[in-house]
JSON list of C-alpha atoms in Angstrom, two decimals:
[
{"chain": "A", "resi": 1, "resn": "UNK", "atom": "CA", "xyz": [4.59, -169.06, 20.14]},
{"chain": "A", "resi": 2, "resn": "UNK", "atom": "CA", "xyz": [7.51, -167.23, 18.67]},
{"chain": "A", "resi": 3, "resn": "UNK", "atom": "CA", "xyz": [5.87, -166.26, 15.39]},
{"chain": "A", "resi": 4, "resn": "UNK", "atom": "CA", "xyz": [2.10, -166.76, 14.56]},
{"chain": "A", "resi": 5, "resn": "UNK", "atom": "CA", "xyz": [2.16, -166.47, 10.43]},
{"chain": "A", "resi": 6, "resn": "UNK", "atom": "CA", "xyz": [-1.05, -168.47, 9.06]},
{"chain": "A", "resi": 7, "resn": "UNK", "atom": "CA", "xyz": [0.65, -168.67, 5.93]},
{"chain": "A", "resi": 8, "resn": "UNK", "atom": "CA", "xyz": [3.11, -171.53, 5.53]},
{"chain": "A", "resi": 9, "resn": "UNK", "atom": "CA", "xyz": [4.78, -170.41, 3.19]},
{"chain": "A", "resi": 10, "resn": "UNK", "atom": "CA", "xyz": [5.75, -167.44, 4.82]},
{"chain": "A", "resi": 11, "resn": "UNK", "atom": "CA", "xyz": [6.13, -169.36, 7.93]},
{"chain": "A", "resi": 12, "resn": "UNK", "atom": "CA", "xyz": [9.00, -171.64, 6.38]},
{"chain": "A", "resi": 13, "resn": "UNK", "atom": "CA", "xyz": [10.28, -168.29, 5.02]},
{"chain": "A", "resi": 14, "resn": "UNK", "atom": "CA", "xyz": [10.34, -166.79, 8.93]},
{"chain": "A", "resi": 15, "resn": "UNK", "atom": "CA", "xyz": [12.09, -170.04, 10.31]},
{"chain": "A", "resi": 16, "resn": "UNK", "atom": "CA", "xyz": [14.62, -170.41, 7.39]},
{"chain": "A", "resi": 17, "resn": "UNK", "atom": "CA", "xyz": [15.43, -166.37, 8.09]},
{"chain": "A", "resi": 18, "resn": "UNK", "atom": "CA", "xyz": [15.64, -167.64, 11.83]},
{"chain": "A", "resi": 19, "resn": "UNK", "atom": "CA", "xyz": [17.48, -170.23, 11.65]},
{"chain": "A", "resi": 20, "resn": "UNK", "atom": "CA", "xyz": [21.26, -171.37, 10.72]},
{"chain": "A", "resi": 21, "resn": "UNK", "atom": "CA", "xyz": [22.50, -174.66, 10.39]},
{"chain": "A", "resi": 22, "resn": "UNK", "atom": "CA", "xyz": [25.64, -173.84, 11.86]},
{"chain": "A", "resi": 23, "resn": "UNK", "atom": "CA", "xyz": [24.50, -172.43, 15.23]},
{"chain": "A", "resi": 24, "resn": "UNK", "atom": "CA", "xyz": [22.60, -175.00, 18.02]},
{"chain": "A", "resi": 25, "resn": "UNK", "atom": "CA", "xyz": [19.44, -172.38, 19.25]},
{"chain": "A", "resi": 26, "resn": "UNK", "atom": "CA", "xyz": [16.72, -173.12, 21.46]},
{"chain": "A", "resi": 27, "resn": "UNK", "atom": "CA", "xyz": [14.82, -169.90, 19.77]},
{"chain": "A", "resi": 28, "resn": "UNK", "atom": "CA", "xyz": [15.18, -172.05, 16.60]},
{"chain": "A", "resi": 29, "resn": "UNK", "atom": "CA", "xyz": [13.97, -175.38, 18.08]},
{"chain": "A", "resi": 30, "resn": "UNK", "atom": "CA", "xyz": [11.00, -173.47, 19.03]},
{"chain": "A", "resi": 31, "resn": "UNK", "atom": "CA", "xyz": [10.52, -172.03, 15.65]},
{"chain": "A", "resi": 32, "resn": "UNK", "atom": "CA", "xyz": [11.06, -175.92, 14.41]},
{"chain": "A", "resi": 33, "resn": "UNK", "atom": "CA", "xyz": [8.40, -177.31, 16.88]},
{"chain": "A", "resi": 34, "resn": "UNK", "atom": "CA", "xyz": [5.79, -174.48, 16.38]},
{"chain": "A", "resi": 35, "resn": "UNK", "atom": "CA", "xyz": [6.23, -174.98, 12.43]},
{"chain": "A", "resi": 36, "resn": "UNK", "atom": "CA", "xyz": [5.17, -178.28, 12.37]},
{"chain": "A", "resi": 37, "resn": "UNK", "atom": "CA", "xyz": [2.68, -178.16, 15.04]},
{"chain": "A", "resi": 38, "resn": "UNK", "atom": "CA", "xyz": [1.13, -175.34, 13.53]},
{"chain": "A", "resi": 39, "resn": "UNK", "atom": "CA", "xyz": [1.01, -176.73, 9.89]},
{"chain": "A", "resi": 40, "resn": "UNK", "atom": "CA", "xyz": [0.59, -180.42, 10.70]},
{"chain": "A", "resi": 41, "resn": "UNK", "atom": "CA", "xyz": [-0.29, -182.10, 7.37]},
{"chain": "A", "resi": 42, "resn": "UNK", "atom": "CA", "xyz": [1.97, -179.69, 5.15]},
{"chain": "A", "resi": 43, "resn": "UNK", "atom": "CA", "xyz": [4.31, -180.94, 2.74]},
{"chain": "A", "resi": 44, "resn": "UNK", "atom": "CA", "xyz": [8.17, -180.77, 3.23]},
{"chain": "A", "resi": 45, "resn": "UNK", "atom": "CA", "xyz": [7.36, -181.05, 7.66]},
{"chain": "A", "resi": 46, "resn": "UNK", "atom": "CA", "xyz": [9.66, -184.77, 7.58]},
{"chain": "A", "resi": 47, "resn": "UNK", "atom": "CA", "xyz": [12.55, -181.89, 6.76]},
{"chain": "A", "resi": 48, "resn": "UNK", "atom": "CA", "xyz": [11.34, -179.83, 10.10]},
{"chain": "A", "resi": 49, "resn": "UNK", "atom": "CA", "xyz": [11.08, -182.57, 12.24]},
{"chain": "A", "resi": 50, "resn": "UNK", "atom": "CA", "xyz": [14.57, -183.80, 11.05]},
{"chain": "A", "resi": 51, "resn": "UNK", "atom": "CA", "xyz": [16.10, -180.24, 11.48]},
{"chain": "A", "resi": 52, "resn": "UNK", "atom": "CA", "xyz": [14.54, -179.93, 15.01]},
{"chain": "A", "resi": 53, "resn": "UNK", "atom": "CA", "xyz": [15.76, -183.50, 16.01]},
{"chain": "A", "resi": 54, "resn": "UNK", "atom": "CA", "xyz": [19.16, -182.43, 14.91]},
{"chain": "A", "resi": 55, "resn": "UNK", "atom": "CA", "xyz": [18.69, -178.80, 16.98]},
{"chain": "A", "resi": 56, "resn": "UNK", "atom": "CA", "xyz": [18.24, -181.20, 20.13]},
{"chain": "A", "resi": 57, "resn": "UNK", "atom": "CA", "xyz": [21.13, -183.09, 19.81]},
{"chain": "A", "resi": 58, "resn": "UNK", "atom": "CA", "xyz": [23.16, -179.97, 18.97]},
{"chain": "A", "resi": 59, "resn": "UNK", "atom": "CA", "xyz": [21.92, -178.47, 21.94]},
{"chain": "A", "resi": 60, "resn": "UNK", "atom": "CA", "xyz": [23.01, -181.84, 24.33]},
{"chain": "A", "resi": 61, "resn": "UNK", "atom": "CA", "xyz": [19.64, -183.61, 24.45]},
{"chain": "A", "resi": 62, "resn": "UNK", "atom": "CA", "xyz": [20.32, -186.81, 23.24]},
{"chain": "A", "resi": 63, "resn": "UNK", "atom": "CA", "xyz": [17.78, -188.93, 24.57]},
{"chain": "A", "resi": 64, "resn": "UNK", "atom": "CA", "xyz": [14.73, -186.33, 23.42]},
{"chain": "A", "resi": 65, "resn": "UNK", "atom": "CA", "xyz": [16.52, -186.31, 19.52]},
{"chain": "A", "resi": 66, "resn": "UNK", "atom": "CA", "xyz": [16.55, -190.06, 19.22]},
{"chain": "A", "resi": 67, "resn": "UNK", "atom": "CA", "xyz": [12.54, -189.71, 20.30]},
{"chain": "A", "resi": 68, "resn": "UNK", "atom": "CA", "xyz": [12.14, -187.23, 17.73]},
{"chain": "A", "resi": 69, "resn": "UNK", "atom": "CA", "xyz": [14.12, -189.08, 15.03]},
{"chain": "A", "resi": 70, "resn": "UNK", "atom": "CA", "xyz": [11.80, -191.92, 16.36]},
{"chain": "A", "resi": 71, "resn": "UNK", "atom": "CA", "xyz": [8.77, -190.20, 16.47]},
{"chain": "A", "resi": 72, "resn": "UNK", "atom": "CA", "xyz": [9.62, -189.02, 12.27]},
{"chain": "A", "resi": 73, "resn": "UNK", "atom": "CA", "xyz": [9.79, -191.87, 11.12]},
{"chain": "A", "resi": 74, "resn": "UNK", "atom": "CA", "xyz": [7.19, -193.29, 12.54]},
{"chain": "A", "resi": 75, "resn": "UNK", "atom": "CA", "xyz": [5.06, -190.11, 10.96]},
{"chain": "A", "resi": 76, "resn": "UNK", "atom": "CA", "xyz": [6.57, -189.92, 7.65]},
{"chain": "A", "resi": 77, "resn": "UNK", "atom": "CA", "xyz": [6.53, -193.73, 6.93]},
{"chain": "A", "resi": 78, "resn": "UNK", "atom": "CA", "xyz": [6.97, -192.73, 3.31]},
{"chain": "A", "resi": 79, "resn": "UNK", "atom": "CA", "xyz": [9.84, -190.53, 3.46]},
{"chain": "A", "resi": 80, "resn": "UNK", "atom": "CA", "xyz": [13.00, -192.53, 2.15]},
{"chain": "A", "resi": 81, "resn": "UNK", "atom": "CA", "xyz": [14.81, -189.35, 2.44]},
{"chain": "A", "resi": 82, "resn": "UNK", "atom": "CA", "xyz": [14.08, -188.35, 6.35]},
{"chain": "A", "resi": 83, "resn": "UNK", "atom": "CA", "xyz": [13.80, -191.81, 7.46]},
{"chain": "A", "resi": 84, "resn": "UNK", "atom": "CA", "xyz": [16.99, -192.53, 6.24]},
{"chain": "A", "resi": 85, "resn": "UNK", "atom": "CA", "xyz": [18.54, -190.19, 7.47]},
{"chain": "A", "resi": 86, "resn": "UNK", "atom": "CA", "xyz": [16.34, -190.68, 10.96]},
{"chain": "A", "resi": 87, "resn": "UNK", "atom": "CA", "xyz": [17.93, -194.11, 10.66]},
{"chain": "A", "resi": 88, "resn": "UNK", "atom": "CA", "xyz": [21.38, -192.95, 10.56]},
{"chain": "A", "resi": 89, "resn": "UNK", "atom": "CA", "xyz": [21.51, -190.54, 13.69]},
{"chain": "A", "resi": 90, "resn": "UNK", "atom": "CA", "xyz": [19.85, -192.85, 15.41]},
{"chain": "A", "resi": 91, "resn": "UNK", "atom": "CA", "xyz": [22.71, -195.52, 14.90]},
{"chain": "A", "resi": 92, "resn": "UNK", "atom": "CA", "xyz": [25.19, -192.84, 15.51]},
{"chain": "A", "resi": 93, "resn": "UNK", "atom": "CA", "xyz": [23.38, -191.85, 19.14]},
{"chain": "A", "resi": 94, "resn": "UNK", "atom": "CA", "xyz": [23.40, -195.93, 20.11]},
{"chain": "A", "resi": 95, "resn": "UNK", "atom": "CA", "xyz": [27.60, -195.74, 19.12]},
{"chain": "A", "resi": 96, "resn": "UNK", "atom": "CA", "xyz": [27.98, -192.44, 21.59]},
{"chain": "A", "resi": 97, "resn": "UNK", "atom": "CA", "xyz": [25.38, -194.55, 24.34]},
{"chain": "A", "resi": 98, "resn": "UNK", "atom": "CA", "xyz": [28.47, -197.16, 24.34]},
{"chain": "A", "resi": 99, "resn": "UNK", "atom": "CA", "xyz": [31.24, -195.15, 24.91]},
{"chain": "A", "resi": 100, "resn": "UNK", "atom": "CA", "xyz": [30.77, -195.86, 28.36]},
{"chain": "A", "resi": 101, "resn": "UNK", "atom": "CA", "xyz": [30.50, -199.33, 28.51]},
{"chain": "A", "resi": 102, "resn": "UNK", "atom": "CA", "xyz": [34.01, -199.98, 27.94]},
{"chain": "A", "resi": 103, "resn": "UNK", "atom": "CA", "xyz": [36.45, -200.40, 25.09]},
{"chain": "A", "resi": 104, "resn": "UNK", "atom": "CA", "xyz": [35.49, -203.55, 23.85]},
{"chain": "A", "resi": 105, "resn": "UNK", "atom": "CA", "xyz": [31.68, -203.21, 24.09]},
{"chain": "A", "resi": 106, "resn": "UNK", "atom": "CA", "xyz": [32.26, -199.93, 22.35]},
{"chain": "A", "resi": 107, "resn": "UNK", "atom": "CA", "xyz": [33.71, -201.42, 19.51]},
{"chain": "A", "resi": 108, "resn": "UNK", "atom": "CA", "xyz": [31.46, -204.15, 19.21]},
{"chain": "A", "resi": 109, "resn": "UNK", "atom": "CA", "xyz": [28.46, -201.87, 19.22]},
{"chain": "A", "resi": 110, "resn": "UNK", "atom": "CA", "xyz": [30.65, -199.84, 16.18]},
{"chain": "A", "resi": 111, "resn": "UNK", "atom": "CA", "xyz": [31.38, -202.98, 14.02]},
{"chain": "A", "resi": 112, "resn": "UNK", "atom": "CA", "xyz": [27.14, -203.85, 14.38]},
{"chain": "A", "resi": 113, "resn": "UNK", "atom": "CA", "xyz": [26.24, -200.14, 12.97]},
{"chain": "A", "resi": 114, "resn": "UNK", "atom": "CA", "xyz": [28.88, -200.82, 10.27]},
{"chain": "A", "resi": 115, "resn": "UNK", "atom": "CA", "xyz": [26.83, -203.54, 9.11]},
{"chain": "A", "resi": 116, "resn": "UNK", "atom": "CA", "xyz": [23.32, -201.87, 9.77]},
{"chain": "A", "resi": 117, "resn": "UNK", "atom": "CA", "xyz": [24.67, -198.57, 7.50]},
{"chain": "A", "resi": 118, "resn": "UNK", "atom": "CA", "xyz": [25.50, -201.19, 4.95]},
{"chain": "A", "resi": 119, "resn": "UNK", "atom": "CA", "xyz": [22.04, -202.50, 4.77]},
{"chain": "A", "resi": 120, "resn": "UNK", "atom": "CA", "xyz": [20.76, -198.61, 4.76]},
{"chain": "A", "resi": 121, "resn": "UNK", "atom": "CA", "xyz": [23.41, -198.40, 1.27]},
{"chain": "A", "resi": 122, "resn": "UNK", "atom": "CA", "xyz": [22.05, -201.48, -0.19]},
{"chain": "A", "resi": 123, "resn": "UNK", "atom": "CA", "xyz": [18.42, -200.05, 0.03]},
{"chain": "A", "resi": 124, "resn": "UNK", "atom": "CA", "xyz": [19.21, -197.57, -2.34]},
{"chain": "A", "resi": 125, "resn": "UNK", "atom": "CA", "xyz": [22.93, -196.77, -3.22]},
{"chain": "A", "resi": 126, "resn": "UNK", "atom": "CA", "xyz": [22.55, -193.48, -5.18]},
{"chain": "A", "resi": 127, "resn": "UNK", "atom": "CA", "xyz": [20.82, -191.68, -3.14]},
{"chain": "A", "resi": 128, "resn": "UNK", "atom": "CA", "xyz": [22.25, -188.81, -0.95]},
{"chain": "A", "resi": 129, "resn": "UNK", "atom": "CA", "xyz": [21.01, -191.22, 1.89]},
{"chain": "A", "resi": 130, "resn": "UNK", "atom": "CA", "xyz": [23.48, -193.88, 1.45]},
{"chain": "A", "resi": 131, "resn": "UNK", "atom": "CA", "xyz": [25.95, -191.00, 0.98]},
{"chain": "A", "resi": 132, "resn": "UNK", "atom": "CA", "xyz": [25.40, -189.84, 3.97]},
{"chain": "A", "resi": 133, "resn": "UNK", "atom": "CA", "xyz": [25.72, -193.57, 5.06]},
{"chain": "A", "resi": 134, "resn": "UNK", "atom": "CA", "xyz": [29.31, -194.06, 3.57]},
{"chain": "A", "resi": 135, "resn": "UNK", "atom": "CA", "xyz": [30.26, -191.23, 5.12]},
{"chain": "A", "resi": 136, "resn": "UNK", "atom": "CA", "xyz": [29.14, -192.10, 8.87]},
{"chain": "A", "resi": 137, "resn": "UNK", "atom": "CA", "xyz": [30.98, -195.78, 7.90]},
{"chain": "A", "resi": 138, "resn": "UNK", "atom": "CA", "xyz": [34.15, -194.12, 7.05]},
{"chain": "A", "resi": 139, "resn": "UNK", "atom": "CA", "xyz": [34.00, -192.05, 10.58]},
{"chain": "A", "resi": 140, "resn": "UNK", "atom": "CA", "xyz": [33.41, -195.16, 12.52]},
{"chain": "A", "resi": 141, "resn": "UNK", "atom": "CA", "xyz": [36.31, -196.61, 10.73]},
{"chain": "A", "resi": 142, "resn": "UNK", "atom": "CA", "xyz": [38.48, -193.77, 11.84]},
{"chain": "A", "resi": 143, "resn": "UNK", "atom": "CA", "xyz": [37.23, -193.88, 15.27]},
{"chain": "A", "resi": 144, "resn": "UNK", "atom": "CA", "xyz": [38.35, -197.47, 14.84]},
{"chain": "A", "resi": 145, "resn": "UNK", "atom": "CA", "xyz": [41.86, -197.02, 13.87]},
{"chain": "A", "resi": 146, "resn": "UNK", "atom": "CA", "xyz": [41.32, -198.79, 10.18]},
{"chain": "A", "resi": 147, "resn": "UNK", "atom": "CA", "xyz": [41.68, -195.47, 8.31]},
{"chain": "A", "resi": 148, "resn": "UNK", "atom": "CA", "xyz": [43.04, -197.41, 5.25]},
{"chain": "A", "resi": 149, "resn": "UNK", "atom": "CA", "xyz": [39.19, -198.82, 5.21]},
{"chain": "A", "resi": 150, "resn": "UNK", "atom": "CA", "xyz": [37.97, -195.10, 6.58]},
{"chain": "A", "resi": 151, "resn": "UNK", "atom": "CA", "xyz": [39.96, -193.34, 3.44]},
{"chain": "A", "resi": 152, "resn": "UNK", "atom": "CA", "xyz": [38.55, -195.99, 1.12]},
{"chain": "A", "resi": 153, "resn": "UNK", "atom": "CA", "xyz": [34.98, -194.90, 1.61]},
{"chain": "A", "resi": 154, "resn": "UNK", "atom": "CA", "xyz": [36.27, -191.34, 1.64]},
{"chain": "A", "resi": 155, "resn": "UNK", "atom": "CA", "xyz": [36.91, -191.16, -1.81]}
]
């Protein structure tokens, strides 16, 4: 274990002091992982899982963040925020799976997470979920070559 704090509070404090958002670390992942297997049950652990996820894919591994995005929302059933967001990278991992598969399956598997992100906006548009949403949509776009439709949702 990297830290042993029986505290969570003061645990969250060590991990936050730990950890920055801009910088992929596998001493941070740890941290992640041992916060919310040490506090299982505690408030505000959706967040940790979501922040670890995202530490995995910084770090290259894919396949064990889409698990983890998986794995929260299947936890956190309750969390609109997490799960949304869970939702989201897990749409934007299937796009980078097709990049591979050719040109036109590529964009094909782009133009179906379009329309999946507009059913995660329609949930609940003001929320910093279907923000985050728009955002993604205006990226694929891009990555398209529409960025008259990309700068629309820019705005």
């Amino acid at each position: 274990m990297l830290f042993k704090e029986s505290d969570y509070g003061k645990s969250l404090q060590t991990v936050s002091d730990l950890c920055s958002e801009a910088m992929a670390d596998y001493r941070c992942l740890m941290a992640y992982r041992n916060l919310f297997q040490g506090f299982d049950g505690e408030k505000g652990l959706a967040r940790i899982r979501y922040l670890a996820a995202r530490e995995e894919e910084a770090l290259g591994h894919s396949k064990r963040a889409g698990e983890s995005y998986s794995a929260l929302i299947r936890k956190y059933p309750d969390d609109a925020e997490y799960n949304g967001l869970s939702e989201i990278r897990l749409l934007l991992l299937e796009v980078a799976d097709f990049k591979g598969k050719g040109a036109s399956a590529h964009k094909e598997k782009n133009r179906e997470v379009i329309n999946r992100l507009d059913k995660i906006i329609a949930r609940d548009p003001a929320t910093h979920v279907a923000a985050r949403a728009l955002l993604e949509k205006g990226n694929i776009h891009f990555a398209l070559d529409e960025s008259d439709k990309a700068l629309q949702l820019y705005k």
